[in-house]
Coordinates of C-alpha atoms and ligand atoms in Angstrom, one line a residue:
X8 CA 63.8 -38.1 -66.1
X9 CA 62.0 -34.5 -66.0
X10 CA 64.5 -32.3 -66.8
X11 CA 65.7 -32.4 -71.0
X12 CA 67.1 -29.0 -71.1
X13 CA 67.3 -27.3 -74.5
X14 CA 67.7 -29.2 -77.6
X15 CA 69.2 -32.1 -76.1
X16 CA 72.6 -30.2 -75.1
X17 CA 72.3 -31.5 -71.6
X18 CA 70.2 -34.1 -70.0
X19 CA 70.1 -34.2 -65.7
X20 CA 68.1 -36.1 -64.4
X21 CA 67.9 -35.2 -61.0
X22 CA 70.1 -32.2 -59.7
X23 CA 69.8 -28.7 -61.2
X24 CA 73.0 -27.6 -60.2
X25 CA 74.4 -28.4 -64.1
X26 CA 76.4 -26.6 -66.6
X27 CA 74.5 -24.1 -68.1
X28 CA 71.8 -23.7 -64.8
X29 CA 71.5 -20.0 -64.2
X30 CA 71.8 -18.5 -60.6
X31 CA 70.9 -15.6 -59.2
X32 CA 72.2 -13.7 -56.3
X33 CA 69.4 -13.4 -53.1
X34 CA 68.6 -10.4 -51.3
X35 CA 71.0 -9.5 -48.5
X36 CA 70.7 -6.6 -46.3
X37 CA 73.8 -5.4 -43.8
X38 CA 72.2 -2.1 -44.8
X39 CA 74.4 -1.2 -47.4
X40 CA 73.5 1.3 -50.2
X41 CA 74.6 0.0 -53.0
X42 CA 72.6 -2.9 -54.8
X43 CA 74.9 -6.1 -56.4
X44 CA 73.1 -8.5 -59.1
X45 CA 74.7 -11.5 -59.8
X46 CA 73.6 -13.9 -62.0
X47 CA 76.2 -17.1 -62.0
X48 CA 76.4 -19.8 -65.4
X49 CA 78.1 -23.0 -65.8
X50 CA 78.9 -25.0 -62.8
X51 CA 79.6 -25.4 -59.6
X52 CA 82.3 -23.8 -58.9
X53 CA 81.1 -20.5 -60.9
X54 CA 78.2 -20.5 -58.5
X55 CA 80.6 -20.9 -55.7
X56 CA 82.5 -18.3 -57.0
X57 CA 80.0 -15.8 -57.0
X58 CA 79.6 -15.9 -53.6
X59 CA 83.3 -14.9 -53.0
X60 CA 82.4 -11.8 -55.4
X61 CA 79.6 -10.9 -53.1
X62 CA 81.7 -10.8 -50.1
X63 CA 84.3 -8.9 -51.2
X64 CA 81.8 -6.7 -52.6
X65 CA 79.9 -6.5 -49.1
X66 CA 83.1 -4.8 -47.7
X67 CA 82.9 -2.4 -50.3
X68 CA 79.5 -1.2 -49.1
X69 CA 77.3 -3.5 -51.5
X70 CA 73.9 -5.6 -50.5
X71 CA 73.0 -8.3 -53.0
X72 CA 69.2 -8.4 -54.8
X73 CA 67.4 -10.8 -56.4
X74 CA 66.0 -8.2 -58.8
X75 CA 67.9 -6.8 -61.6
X76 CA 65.6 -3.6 -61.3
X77 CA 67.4 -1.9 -58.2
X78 CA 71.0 -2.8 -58.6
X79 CA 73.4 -0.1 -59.3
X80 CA 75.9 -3.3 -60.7
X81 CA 75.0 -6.1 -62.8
X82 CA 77.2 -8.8 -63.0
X83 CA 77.0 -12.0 -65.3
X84 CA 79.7 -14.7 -64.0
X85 CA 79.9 -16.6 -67.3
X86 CA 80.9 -19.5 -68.9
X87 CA 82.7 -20.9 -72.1
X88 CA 82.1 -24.6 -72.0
X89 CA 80.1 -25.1 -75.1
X90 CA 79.1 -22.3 -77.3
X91 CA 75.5 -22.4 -76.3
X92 CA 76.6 -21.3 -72.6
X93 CA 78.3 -18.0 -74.3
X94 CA 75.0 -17.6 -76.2
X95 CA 73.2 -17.4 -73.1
X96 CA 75.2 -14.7 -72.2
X97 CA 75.0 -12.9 -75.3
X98 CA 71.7 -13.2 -75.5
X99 CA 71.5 -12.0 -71.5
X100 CA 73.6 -8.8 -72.3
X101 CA 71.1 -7.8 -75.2
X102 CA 68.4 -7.3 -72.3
X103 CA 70.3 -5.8 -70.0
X104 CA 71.2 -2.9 -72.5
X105 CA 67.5 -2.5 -72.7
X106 CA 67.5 -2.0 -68.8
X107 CA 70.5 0.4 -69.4
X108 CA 69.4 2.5 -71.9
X109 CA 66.5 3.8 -69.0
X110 CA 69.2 3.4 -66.5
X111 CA 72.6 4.8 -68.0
X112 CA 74.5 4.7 -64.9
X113 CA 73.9 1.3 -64.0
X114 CA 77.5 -1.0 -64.0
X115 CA 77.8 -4.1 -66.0
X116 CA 80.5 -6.4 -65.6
X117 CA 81.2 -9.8 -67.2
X118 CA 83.2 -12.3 -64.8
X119 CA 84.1 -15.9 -65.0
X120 CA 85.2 -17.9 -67.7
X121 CA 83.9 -16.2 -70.8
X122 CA 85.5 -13.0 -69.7
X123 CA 89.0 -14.9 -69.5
X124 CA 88.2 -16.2 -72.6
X125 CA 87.7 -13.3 -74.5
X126 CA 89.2 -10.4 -72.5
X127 CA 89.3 -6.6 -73.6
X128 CA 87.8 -8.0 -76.7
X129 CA 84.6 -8.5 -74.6
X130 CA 84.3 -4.3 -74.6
X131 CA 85.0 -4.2 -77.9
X132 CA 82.2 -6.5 -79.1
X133 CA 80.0 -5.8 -76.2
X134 CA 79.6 -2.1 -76.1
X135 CA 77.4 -2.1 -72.6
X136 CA 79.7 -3.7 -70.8
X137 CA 81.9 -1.4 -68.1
X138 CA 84.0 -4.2 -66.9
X139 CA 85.7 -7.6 -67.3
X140 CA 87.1 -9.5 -64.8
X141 CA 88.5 -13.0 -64.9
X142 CA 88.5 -15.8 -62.0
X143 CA 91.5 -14.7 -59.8
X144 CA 91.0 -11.4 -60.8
X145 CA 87.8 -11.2 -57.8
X146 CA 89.9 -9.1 -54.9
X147 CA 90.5 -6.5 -57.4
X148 CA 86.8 -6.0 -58.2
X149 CA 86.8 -2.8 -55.9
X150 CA 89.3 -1.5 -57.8
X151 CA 87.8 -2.0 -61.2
X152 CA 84.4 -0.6 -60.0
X153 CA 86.3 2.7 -58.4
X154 CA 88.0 3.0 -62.6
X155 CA 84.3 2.5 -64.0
X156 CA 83.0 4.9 -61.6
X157 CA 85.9 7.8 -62.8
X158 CA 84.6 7.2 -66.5
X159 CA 87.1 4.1 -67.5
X160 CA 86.0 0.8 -68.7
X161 CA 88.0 -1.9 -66.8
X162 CA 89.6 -5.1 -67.3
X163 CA 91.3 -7.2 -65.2
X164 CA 91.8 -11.5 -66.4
X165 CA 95.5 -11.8 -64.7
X166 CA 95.6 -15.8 -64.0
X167 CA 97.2 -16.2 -61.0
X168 CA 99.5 -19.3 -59.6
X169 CA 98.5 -19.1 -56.2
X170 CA 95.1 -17.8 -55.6
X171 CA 92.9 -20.1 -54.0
X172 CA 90.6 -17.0 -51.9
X173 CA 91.0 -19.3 -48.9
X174 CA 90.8 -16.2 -46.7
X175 CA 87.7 -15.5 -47.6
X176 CA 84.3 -16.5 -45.8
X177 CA 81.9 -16.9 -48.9
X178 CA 78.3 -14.8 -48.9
X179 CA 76.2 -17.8 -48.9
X180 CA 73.9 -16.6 -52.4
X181 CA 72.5 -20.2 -53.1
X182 CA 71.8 -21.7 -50.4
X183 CA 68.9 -23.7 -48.5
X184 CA 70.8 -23.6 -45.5
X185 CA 71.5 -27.0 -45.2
X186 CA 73.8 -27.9 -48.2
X187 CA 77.0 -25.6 -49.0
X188 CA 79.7 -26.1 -51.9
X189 CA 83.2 -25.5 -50.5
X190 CA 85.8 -24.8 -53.0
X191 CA 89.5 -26.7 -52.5
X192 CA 90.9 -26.4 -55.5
X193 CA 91.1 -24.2 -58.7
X194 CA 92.1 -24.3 -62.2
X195 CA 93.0 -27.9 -64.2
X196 CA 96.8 -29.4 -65.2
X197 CA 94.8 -31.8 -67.7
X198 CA 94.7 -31.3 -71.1
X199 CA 91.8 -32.8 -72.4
X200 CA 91.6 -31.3 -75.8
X201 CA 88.0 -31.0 -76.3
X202 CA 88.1 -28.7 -72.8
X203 CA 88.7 -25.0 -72.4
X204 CA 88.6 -25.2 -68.7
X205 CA 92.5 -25.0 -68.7
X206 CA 92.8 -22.0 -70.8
X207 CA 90.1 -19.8 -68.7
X208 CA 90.8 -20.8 -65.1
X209 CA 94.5 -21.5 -65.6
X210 CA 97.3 -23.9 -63.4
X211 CA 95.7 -26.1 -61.0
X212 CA 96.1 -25.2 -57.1
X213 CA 95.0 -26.5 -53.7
X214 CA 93.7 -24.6 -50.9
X215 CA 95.6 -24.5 -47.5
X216 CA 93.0 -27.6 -46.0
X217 CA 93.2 -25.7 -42.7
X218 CA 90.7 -23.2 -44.7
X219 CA 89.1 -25.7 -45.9
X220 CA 88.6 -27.6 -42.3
X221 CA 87.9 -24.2 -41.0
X222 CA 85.1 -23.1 -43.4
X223 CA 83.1 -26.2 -43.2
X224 CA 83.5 -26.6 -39.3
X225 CA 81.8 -22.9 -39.3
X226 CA 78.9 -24.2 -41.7
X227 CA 78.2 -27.0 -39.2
X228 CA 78.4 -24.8 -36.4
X229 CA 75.6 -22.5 -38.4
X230 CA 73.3 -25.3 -39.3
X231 CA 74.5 -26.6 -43.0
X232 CA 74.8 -30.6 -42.9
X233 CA 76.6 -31.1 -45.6
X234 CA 79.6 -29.6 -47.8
X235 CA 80.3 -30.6 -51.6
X236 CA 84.3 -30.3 -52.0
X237 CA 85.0 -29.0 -55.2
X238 CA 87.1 -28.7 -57.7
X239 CA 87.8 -29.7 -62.1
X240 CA 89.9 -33.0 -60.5
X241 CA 89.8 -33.0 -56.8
X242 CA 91.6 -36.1 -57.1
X243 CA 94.4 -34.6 -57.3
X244 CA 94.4 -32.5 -54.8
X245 CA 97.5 -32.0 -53.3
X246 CA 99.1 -29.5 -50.2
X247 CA 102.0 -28.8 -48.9
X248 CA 103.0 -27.5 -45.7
X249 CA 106.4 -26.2 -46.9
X250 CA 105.1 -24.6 -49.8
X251 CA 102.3 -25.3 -52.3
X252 CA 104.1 -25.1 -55.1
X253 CA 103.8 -28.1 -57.2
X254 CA 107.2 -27.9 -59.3
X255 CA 108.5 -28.2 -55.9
X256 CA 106.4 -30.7 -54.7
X257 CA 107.9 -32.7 -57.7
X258 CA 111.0 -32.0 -56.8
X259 CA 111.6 -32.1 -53.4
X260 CA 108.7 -34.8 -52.0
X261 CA 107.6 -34.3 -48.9
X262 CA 106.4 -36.5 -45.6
X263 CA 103.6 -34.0 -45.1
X264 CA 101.7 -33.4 -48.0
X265 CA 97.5 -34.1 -47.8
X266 CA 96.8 -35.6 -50.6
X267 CA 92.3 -35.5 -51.2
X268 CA 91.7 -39.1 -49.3
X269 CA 93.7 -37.3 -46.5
X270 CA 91.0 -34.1 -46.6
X271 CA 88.1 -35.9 -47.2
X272 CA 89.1 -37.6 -43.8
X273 CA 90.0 -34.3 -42.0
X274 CA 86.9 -33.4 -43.3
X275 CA 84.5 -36.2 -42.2
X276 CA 86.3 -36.2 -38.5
X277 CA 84.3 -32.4 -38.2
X278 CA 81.2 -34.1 -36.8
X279 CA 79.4 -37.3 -37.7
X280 CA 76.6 -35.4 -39.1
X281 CA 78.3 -33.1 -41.7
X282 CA 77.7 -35.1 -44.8
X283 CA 80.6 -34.7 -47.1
X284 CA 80.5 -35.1 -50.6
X285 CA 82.9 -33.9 -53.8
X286 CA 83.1 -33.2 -57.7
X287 CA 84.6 -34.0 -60.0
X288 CA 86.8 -37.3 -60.1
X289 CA 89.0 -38.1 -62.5
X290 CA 89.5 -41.6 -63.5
X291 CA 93.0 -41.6 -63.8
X292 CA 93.7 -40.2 -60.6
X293 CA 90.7 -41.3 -57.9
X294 CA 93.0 -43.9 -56.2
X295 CA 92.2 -46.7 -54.1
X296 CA 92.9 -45.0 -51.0
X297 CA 89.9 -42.2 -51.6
X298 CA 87.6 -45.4 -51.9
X299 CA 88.7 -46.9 -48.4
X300 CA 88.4 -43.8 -47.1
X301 CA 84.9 -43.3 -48.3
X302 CA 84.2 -46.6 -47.3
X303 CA 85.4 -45.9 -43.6
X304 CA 83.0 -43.1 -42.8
X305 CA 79.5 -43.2 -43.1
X306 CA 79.2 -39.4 -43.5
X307 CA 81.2 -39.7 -46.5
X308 CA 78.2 -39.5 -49.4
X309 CA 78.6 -43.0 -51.2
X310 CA 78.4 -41.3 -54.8
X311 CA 81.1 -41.0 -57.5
X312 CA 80.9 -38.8 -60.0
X313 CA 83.3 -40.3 -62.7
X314 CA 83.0 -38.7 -66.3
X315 CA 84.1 -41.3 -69.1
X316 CA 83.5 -38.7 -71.7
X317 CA 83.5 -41.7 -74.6
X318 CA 83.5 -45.8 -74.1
X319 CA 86.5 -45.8 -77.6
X320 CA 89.8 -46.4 -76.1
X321 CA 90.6 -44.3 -79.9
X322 CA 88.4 -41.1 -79.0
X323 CA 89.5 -40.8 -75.4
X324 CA 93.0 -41.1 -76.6
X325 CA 92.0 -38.4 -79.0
X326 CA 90.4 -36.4 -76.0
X327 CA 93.2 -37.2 -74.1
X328 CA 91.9 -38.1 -71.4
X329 CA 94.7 -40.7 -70.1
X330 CA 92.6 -43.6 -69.6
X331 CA 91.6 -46.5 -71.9
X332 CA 88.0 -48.3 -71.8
X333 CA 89.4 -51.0 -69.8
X334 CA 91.2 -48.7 -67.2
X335 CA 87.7 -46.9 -66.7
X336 CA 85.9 -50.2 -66.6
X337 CA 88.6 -51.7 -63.8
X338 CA 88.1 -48.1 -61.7
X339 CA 84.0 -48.9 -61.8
X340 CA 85.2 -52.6 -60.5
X341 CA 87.3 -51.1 -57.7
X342 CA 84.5 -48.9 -56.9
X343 CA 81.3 -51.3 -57.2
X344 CA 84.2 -54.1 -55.2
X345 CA 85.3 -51.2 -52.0
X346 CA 81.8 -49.5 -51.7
X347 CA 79.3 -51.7 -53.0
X348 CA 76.7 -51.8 -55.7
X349 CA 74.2 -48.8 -53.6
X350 CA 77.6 -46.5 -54.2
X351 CA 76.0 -44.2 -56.9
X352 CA 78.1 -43.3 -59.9
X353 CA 77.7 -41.2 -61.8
X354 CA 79.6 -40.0 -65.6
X355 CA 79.4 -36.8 -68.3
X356 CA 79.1 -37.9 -72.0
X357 CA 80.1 -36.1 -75.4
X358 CA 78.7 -37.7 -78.5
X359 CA 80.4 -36.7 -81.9
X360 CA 83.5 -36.0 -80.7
X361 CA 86.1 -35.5 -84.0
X362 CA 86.2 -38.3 -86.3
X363 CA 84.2 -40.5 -84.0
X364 CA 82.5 -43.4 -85.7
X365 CA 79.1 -45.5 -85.6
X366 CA 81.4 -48.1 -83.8
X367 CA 83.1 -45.6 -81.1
X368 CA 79.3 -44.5 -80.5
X369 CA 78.9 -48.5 -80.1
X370 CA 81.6 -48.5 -77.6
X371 CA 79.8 -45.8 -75.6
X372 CA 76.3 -47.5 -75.9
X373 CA 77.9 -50.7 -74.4
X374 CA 80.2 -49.1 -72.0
X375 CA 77.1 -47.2 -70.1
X376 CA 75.1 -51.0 -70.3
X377 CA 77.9 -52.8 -68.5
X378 CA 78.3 -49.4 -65.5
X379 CA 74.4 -48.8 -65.4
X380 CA 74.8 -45.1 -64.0
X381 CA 72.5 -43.7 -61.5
X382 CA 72.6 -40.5 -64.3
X383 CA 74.7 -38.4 -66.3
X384 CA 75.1 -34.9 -68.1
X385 CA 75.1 -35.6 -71.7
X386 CA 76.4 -33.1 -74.1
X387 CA 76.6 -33.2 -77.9
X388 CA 80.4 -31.6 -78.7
X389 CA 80.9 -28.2 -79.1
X390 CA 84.0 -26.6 -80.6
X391 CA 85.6 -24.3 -78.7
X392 CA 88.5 -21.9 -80.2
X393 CA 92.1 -22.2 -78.4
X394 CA 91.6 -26.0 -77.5
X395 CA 93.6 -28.6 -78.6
X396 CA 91.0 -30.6 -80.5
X397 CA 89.7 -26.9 -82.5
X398 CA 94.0 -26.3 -83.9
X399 CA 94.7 -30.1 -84.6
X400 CA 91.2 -32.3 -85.4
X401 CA 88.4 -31.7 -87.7
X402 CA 85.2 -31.1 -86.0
X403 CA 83.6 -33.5 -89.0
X404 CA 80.8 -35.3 -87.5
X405 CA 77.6 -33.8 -89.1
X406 CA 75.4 -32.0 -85.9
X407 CA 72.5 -34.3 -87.2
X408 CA 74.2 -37.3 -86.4
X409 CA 76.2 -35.8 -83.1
X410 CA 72.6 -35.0 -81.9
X411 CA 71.1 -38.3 -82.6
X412 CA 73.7 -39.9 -81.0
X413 CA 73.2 -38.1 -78.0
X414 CA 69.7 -38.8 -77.7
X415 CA 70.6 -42.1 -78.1
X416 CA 73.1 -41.9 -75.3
X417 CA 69.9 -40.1 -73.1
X418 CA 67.5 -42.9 -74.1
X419 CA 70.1 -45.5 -72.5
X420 CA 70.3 -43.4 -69.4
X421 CA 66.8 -42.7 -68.8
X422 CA 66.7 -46.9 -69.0
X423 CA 69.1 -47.4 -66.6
X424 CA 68.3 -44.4 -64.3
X425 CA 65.2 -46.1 -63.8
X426 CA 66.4 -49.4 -63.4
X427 CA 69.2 -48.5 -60.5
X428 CA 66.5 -46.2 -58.6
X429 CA 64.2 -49.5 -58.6
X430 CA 66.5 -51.1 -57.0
X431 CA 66.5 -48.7 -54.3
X432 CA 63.2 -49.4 -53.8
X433 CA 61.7 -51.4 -50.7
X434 CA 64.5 -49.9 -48.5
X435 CA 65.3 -47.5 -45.9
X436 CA 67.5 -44.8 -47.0
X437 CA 68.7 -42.0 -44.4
X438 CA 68.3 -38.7 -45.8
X439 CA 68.9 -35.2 -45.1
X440 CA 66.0 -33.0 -45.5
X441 CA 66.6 -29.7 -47.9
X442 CA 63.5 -28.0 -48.2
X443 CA 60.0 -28.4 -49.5
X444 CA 59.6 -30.4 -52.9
X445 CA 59.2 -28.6 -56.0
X446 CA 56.2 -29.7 -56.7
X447 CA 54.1 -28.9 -53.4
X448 CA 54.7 -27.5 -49.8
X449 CA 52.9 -30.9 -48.4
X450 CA 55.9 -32.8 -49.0
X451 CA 59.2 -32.5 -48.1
X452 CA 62.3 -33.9 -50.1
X453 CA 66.5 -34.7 -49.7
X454 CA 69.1 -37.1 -51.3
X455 CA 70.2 -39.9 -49.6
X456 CA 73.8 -40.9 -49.5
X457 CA 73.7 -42.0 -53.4
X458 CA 72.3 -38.5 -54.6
X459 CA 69.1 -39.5 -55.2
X460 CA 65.8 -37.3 -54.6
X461 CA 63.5 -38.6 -52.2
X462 CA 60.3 -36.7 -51.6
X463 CA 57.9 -38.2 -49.0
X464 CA 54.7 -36.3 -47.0
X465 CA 56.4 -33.7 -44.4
X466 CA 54.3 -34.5 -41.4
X467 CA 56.6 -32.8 -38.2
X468 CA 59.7 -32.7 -39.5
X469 CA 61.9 -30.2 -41.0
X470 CA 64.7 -29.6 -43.2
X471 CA 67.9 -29.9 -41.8
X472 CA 66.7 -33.0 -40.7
X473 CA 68.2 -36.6 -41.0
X474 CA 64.9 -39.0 -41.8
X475 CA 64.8 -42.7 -42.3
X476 CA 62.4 -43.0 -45.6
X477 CA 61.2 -46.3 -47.1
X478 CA 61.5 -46.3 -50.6
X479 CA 57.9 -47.3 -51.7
X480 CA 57.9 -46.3 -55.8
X481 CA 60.0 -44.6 -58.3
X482 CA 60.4 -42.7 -61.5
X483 CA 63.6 -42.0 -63.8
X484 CA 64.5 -39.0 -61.5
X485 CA 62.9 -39.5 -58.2
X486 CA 62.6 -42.2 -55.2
X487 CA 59.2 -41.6 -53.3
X488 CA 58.4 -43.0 -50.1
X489 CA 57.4 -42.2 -46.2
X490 CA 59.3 -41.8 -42.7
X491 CA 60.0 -44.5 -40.4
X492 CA 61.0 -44.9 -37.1
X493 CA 63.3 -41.7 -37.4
Ligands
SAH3 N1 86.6 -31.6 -64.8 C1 85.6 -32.4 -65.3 C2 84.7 -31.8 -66.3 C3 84.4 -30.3 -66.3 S1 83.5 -29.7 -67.7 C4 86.1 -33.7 -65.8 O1 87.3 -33.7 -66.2 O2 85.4 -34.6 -65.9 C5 82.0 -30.6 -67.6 C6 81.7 -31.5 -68.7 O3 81.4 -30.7 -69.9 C7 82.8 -32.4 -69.2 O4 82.9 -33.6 -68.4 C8 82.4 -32.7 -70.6 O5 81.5 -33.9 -70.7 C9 81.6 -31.5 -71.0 N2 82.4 -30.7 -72.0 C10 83.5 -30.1 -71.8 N3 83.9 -29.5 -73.0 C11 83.0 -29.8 -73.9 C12 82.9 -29.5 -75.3 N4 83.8 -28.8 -75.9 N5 81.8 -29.9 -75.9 C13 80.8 -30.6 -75.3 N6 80.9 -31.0 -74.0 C14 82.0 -30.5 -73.3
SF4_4 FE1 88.5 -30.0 -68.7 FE2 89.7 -32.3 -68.6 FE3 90.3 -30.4 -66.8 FE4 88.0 -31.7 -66.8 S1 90.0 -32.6 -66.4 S2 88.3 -29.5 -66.6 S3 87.5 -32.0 -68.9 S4 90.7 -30.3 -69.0
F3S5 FE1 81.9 -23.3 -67.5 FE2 84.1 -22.3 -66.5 FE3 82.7 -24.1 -65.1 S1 83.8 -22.9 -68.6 S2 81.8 -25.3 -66.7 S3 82.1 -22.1 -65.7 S4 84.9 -23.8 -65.1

């Protein structure tokens, strides 16, 4: 496993599209004048998020660029999961006032979670920055800039009930042209109390799946091969024709509602060779019916990624996450039983969570031996204000011990990453082609269906590709092999 990021905070193995990966926005030009900068935090959906920004903004007359130097705005979309991710950012804004003070007319705006988080206070303790604008707060981003441009600082971090953007046709910033991240959901009903997710992206909602349907039917149609569905729980993704309302869902019921193993069908029926695959899954929610589903198409990715958090029934009750150790171990039956052992699976892990023992650390050590996950994003816990956990536990467990733990939770992983990626080798995997690999423009490298990395020599082929590649050797984080008969 190549990539320890930090001091331990996070460990993944193969992917860098993690929680506190930075992004940054790539050149466009529709030949407008003025110049957008984004750089996107966090995850997934902040990344996907930031491409919504940059079309609205492209309406408005802006071009994205890759380099900070010729924008007229700067904008950070930030997060607040652990406090090193809002130390980034502080640490970010402190050079971008150096850029300012030669350039006082350039526009910086903080988006995303932090700026929910923190709000106006973010101008008061941030002098540079012009404007603030939380996640459903994006269509009025022309708006705001019009206010910053008559001499007014700006803030907008409403939380909406019903924004999903599904109207809008995302700027693709981070892509490779093959692989796209389609958002169907927003915000999180769960209350985990270690989590500020709830309080900074607010009530969960699904997108109108016609969008959805519609959005990655037009990816195919330009080239992209396979869409990520995502959202905090798509599990419990849930739309009604009559009105998505979920207090009325509750009430009323309704024949027609498409629940996610409904979606992930409408979306795997687009075309045999759209490869669909979706984060996150909750454990309490992904039901039997996603699995046969999954099983039933073949474009469906056979990967799971299933966060356990903690292997103490006592801390995830604590975290409340709504599932015991046994529930969690039953749902990795179900899924090892309906997909079979190749089905990848994947979890998140917090060591040190409030008043968590050497034996609930146990529990986690032996949990992760009886899963074996392909990987897994390992964190050490972080406090965050306004939670549940930060007004009602103590955050007691000494950061010495919370970041030994951890590293013993990475040295498990790293043992049984490599162990599940030898078994993949000696066999054929079909995988779709992304680019070159990172190390040299001589090979060529994808996932297959599990999420694994294969690299293998490019000879005529290209990405966007499906290849068949034998599986000749491994190491923690990659499968390495050659093309057959493809
Ligand atoms: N919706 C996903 C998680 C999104 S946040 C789920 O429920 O699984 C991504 C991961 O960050 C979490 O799974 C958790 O492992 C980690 N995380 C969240 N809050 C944290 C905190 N306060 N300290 C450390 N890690 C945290
Ligand atoms: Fe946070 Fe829990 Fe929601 Fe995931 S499910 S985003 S951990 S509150
Ligand atoms: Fe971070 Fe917000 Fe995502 S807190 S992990 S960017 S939802």
């Amino acid at each position: 496993m190549e990539n320890l990021i930090g001091d331990l905070d996070v460990l993944n193995p193969q992917d860098t599209e993690t929680c506190e990966t930075i992004h940054v926005s790539k050149d466009g030009n529709t030949g407008n004048k003025r110049k957008l900068y984004i750089e996107s935090y966090g995850c997934q959906m902040n990344f996907a998020d930031s491409e919504i920004v940059a079309s609205i903004l492209q309406k408005e007359g802006f071009d994205t660029t890759s380099d900070i130097a010729t924008a007229d705005v700067v904008f950070l979309n930030t997060c607040s999961i652990r406090e090193k991710a809002e130390q980034t950012v502080r640490h970010r804004l402190v050079h971008i006032n150096g850029l300012k003070k030669h350039k006082p007319e350039l526009l910086v705006g903080v988006l995303g979670c932090m700026a929910e988080r923190l709000k106006a206070k973010f101008l008061e303790e941030e002098k540079i920055v012009d404007l603030v604008a939380g996640p459903d707060a994006y269509r009025d981003l022309p708006t705001l800039i019009s206010q910053v441009d008559d001499g007014q600082k700006a803030v907008n971090t409403f939380l909406s009930r019903e924004e999903t953007y599904a109207d809008i046709s995302p700027v693709r910033l981070n892509s490779n042209g093959v692989t796209a991240f389609v958002s169907i959901m927003r915000g999180c009903d769960n209350m985990c109390t270690f989590c500020v997710v709830p309080l900074t992206r607010g009530r969960e909602r699904s997108r109108d799946p016609k969008s959805i349907v519609a959005e990655a039917t037009d990816l195919f149609a330009k080239g992209y091969r396979e869409v990520t569905l995502l959202g905090q729980n798509v599990d419990s993704y849930k739309w009604s024709p009559e009105e998505n309302n979920k207090a009325w869902l509750e009430k009323n019921g309704s024949s027609n509602v498409v629940n996610f193993a409904n979606l992930l069908e409408m979306v795997a029926q687009i075309h045999p060779d759209l490869r669909v695959r979706f984060s996150t899954s909750h454990p309490k929610d992904i039901t039997d019916e996603v699995l046969y589903t999954m099983a039933k198409y073949e474009n469906i990715c056979k990967n799971i990624h299933l966060p356990m958090q903690s292997g103490s029934t006592r801390i995830l009750e604590l975290m409340n996450r709504g599932y015991s150790r046994e529930w969690y171990l039953e749902k990795a039956k179900s899924i090892r039983h309906i997909l079979g052992d190749d089905c990848g699976i994947s979890s998140d892990m917090i060591t040190g969570f409030c008043s968590e023992t050497e034996e609930d650390h146990q529990d986690t050590l032996t949990l992760m031996d009886i899963v074996q996950y392909d990987f897994a994003y390992m964190f050490y816990y972080s406090e965050r204000p306004g939670t549940l956990a930060a007004k009602k536990f103590e955050d007691d467990v000494p950061l010495d011990v919370k970041k030994r733990r951890l590293e013993e939770v990475v040295t498990k992983q790293r043992e049984h990453s490599l162990l599940r990626n030898q078994l993949d080798v000696g066999k054929v995997h079909r995988v779709l082609i992304e680019g070159f690999s990172k190390r040299s423009e001589d090979d060529l490298q994808g996932r297959n269906s599990s999420n694994k990395v294969i690299v293998f020599p490019r000879g005529t082929h290209r990405k966007g590709e499906y290849v068949n590649v034998f599986v000749e050797e491994c190491t923690g984080g990659t499968l390495i092999g050659r093309v057959v008969n493809s």
